[in-house]
XYZ file of C-alpha atoms in Angstrom:
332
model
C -20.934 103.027 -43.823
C -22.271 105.673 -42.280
C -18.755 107.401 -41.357
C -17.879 106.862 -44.918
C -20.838 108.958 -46.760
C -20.234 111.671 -43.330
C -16.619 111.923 -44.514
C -17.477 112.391 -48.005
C -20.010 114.858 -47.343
C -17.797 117.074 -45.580
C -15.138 116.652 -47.963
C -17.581 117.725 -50.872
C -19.189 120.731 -49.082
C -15.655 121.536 -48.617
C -14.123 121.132 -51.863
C -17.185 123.065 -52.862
C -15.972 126.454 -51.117
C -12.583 125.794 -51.946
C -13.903 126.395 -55.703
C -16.579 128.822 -55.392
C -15.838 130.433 -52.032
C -15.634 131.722 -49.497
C -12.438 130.203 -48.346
C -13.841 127.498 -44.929
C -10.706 128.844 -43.781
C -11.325 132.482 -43.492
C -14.743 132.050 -41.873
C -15.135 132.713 -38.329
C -16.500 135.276 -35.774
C -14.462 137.988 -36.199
C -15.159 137.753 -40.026
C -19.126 137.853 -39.289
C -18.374 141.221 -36.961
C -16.215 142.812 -39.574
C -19.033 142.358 -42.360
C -21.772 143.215 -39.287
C -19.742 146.679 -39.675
C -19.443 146.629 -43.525
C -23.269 146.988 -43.575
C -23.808 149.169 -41.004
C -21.578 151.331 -43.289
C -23.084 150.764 -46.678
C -26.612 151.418 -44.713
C -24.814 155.037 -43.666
C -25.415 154.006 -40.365
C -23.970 156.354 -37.484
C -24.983 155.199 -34.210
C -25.535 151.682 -33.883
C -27.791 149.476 -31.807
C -27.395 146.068 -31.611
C -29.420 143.061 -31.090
C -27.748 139.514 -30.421
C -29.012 136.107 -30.052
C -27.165 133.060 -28.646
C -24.170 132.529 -30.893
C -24.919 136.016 -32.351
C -24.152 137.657 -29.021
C -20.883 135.790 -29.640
C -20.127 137.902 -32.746
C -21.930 141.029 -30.655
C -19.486 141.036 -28.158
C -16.486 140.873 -31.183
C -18.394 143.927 -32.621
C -18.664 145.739 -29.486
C -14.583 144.778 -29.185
C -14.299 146.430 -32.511
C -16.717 149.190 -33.115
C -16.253 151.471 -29.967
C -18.233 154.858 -29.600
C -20.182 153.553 -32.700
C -22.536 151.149 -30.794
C -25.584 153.371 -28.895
C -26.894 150.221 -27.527
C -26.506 146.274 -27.182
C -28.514 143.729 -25.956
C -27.358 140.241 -26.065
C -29.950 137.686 -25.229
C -28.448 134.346 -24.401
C -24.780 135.398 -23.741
C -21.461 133.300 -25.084
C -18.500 135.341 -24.313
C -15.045 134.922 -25.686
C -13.653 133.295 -23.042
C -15.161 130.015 -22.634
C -14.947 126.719 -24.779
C -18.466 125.687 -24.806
C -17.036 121.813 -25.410
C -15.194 122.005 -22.654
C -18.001 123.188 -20.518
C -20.448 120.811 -22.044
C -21.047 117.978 -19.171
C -21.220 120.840 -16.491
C -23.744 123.047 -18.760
C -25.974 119.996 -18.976
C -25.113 118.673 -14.973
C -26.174 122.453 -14.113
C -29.341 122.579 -15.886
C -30.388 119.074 -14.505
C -29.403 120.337 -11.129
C -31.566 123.649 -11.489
C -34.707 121.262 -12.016
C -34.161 119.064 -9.549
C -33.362 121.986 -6.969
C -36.603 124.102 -8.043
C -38.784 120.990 -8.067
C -37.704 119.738 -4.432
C -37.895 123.300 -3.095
C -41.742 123.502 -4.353
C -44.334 121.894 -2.191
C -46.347 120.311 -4.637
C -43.840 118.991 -6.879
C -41.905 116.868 -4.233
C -44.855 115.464 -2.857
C -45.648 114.348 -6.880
C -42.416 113.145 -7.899
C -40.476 112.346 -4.391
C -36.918 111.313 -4.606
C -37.041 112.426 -8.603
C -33.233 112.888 -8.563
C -32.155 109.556 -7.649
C -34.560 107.591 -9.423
C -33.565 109.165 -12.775
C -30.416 109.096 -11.884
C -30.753 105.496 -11.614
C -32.919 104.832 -14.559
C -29.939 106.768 -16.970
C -27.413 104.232 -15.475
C -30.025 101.397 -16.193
C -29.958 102.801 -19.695
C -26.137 103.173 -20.368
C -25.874 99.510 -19.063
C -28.919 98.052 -21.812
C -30.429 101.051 -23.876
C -34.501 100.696 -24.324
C -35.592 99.609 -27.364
C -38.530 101.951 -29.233
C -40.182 101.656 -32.516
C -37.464 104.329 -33.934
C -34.604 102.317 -32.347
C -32.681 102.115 -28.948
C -32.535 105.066 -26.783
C -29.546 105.636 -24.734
C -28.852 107.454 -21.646
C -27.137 110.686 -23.684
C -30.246 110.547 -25.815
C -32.627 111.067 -22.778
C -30.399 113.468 -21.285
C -30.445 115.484 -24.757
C -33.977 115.485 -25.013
C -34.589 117.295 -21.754
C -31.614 120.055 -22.586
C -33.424 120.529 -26.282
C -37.086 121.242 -23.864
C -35.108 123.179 -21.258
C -33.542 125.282 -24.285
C -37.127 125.626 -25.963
C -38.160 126.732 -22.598
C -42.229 126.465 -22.684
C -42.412 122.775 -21.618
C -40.071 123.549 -18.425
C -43.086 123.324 -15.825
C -43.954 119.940 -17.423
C -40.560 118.466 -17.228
C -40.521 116.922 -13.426
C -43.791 114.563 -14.526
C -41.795 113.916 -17.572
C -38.710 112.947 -15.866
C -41.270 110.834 -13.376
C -42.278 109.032 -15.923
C -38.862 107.958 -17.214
C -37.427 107.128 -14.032
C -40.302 104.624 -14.750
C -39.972 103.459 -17.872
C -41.857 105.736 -19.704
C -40.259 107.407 -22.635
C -43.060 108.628 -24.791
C -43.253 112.656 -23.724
C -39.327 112.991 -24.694
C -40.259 111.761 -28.107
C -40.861 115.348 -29.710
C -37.419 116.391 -28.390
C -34.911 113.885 -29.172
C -33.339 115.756 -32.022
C -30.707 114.229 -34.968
C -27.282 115.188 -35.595
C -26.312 118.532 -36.046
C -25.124 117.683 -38.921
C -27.104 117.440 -42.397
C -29.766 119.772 -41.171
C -31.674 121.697 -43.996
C -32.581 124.932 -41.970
C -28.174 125.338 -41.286
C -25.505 126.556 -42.853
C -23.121 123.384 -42.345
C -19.854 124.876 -44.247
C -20.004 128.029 -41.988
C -20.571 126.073 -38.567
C -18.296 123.836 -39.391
C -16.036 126.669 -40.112
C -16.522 128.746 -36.836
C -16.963 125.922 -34.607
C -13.681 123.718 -35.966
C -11.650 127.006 -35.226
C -13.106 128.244 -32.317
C -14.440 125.705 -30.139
C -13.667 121.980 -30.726
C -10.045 121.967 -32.162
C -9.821 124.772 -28.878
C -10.778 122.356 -26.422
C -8.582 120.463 -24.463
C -9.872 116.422 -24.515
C -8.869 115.836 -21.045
C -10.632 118.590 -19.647
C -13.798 117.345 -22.040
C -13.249 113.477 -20.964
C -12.926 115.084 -16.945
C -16.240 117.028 -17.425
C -18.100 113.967 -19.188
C -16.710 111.753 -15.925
C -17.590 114.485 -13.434
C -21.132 114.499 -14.102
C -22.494 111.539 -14.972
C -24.999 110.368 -15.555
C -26.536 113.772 -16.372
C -23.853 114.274 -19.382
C -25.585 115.416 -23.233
C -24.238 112.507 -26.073
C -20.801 113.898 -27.280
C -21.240 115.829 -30.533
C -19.191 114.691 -33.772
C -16.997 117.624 -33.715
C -13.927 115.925 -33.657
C -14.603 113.633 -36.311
C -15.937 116.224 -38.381
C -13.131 118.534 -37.593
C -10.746 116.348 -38.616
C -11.448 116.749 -42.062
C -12.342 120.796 -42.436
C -9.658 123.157 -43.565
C -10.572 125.417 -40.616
C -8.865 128.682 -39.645
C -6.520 129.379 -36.427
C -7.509 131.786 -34.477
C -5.604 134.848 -32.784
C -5.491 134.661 -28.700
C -6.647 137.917 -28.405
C -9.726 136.652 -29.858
C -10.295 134.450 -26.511
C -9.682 138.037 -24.041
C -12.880 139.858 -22.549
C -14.699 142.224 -23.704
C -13.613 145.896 -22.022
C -15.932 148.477 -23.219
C -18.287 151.474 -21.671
C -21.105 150.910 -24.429
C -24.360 150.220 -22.343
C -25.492 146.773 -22.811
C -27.999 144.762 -21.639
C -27.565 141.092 -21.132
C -30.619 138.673 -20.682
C -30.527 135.183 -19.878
C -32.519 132.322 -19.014
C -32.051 130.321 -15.774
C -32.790 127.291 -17.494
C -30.463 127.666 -20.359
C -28.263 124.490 -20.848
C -26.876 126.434 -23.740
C -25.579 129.504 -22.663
C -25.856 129.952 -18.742
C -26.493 132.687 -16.936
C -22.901 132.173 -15.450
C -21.877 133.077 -18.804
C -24.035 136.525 -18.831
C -22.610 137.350 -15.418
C -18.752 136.547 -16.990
C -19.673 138.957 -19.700
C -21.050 141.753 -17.453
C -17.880 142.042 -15.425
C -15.955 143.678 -18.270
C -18.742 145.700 -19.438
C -19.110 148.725 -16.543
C -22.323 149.639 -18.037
C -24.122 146.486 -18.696
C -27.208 145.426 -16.898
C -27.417 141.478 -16.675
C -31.305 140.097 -16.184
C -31.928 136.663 -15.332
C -35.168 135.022 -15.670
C -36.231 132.499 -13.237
C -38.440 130.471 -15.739
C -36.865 130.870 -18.707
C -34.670 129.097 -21.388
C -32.638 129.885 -24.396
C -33.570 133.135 -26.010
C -35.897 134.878 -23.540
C -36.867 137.444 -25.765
C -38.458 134.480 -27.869
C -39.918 133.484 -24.925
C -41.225 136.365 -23.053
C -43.115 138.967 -23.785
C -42.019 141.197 -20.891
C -38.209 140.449 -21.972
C -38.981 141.508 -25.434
C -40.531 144.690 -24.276
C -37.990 145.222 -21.877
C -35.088 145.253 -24.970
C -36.964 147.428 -26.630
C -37.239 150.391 -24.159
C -33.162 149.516 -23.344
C -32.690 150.551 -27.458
C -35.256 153.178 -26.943
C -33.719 154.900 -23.745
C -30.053 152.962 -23.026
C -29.027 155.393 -20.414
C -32.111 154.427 -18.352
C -32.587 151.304 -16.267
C -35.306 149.272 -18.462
C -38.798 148.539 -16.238
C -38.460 145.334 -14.606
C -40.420 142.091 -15.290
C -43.050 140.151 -12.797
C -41.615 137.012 -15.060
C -38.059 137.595 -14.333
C -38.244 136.376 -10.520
C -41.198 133.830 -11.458
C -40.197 130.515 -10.391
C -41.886 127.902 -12.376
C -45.102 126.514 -11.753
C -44.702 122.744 -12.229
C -47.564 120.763 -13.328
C -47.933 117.726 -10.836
C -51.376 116.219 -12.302
């Protein structure tokens, strides 16, 4: 049933751009870049700086492929390059940011006296779950479901010093503090643009991926593996572009750029930052120790730090007391 009204929805929303545009099939990244430019021009913009967010930075880097001298200044926050299939890379994002917590809590004096051995017994707790999911008022909870619930806090990035007690008390049972982050399907959400996503990310990322290398990943690192997303079932019914190789090369350019990202992003890692940074001579990649998705959202010193890269892009911004902060777990 519910497959049935999913199908239909997509069809409609579909059917629905078909008739009054824009064409699903013509939107994708380097679309959004080319119409980035288009209003830079009908603003009578010259020089151009340039501010990017998560999948933004993703269209950021197309513009910076595209525009040339034009761009003063960049700075991507959260960094997705070209040249990754984030499906692909899914189960290893997720494994990575699990292993970062565990790691940081074991290496911190009060947190492995609190929550000894915290690795293995959640460990063990997910495979209790994927055997016999727990049952809660809102219905059963599965292993993937825990597992997203700590990324979504790890990408939100404040509650990262509470998640070792949190992942204490599900290694015993205890399920109540991942409540607030055990998010719905990505699909139907009020606050998105479904026809676009489903535009960009059919094109670019899940009819890209190669299932085997997906299915390898999700068998790699288990149990600490997200709940696969309904991309390909969704996919299979949006009339989504194809896009050009050359889309999927690096991006070569001398702009200066700075690239932030946040050690405990499951979303875009700082791996990814670092991958973007090697084809960009003059970019200047920050990682914060403490941080999630977005640090600029999350720090104030970040933030400030963008703004004197815009202000002054040929000097090195002031660094940040946060940005080598390890997190201070709570252990009550």
């Amino acid at each position: 049933r519910r497959d049935t009204l999913e199908a239909g929805a997509v069809a409609a929303c579909a059917d629905r751009l078909r008739r009054d545009g824009p064409d699903p099939a013509g939107l994708s990244t380097p679309t959004a870049a080319e119409d980035a430019l288009a209003v830079a021009d009908a603003l009578g913009a010259g020089a151009i700086n340039l501010y990017a967010l998560s999948y933004g930075t993703h269209v950021g880097l197309e513009v910076i492929r595209r525009a040339g001298p034009r761009l003063r200044s960049v700075v991507l926050d959260g960094v997705f390059p070209p040249d990754v299939n984030a499906r692909e890379e899914q189960a290893a994002l997720a494994h990575r940011a699990f292993r970062r917590l565990f790691e940081d809590c074991a290496a911190n004096r009060r947190c492995r006296a609190a929550f000894p051995d915290l690795e293995t017994r959640v460990a063990e707790r997910l495979r209790r779950l994927e055997r016999a999911p727990a049952k809660l008022p809102a219905g059963a909870l599965t292993a993937p479901m825990v597992v997203d619930a700590v990324l979504a806090a790890m990408a939100d990035g404040e509650p990262v010093t509470e998640l070792p007690e949190q992942l204490d008390a599900v290694a015993r049972g205890r399920y109540e503090g991942l409540l607030p982050w055990l998010r719905p399907s990505w699909t139907g959400d009020p606050d998105a643009a479904e026809g676009l996503a489903l535009s960009v990310e059919c094109r670019e990322t899940v009819n890209a991926a190669d299932p085997a290398r997906v299915a390898a990943g999700l068998a790699r690192w288990a149990p600490f593996v997200p709940a696969d997303d309904p991309g390909p079932r969704l996919c299979a019914g949006w009339p989504a572009g194809d896009p050009d190789p050359a889309e999927r090369l690096p991006v070569a350019s001398p702009v200066p750029v700075l690239l932030l990202s946040g050690a405990y992003d499951p979303v875009t890692p700082p791996e990814w930052g670092e991958r973007a940074a090697a084809t960009l001579p003059r970019g200047r990649h920050v990682v914060f120790r403490s941080a999630g998705h977005g640090v600029t959202l999350l720090d104030a010193c970040a933030a400030g730090m963008a703004v004197r890269f815009i202000e002054r892009p040929d000097t090195p911004p002031p660094a940040c007391a946060s940005a080598t902060r390890a997190p201070l777990f709570v252990t009550r």
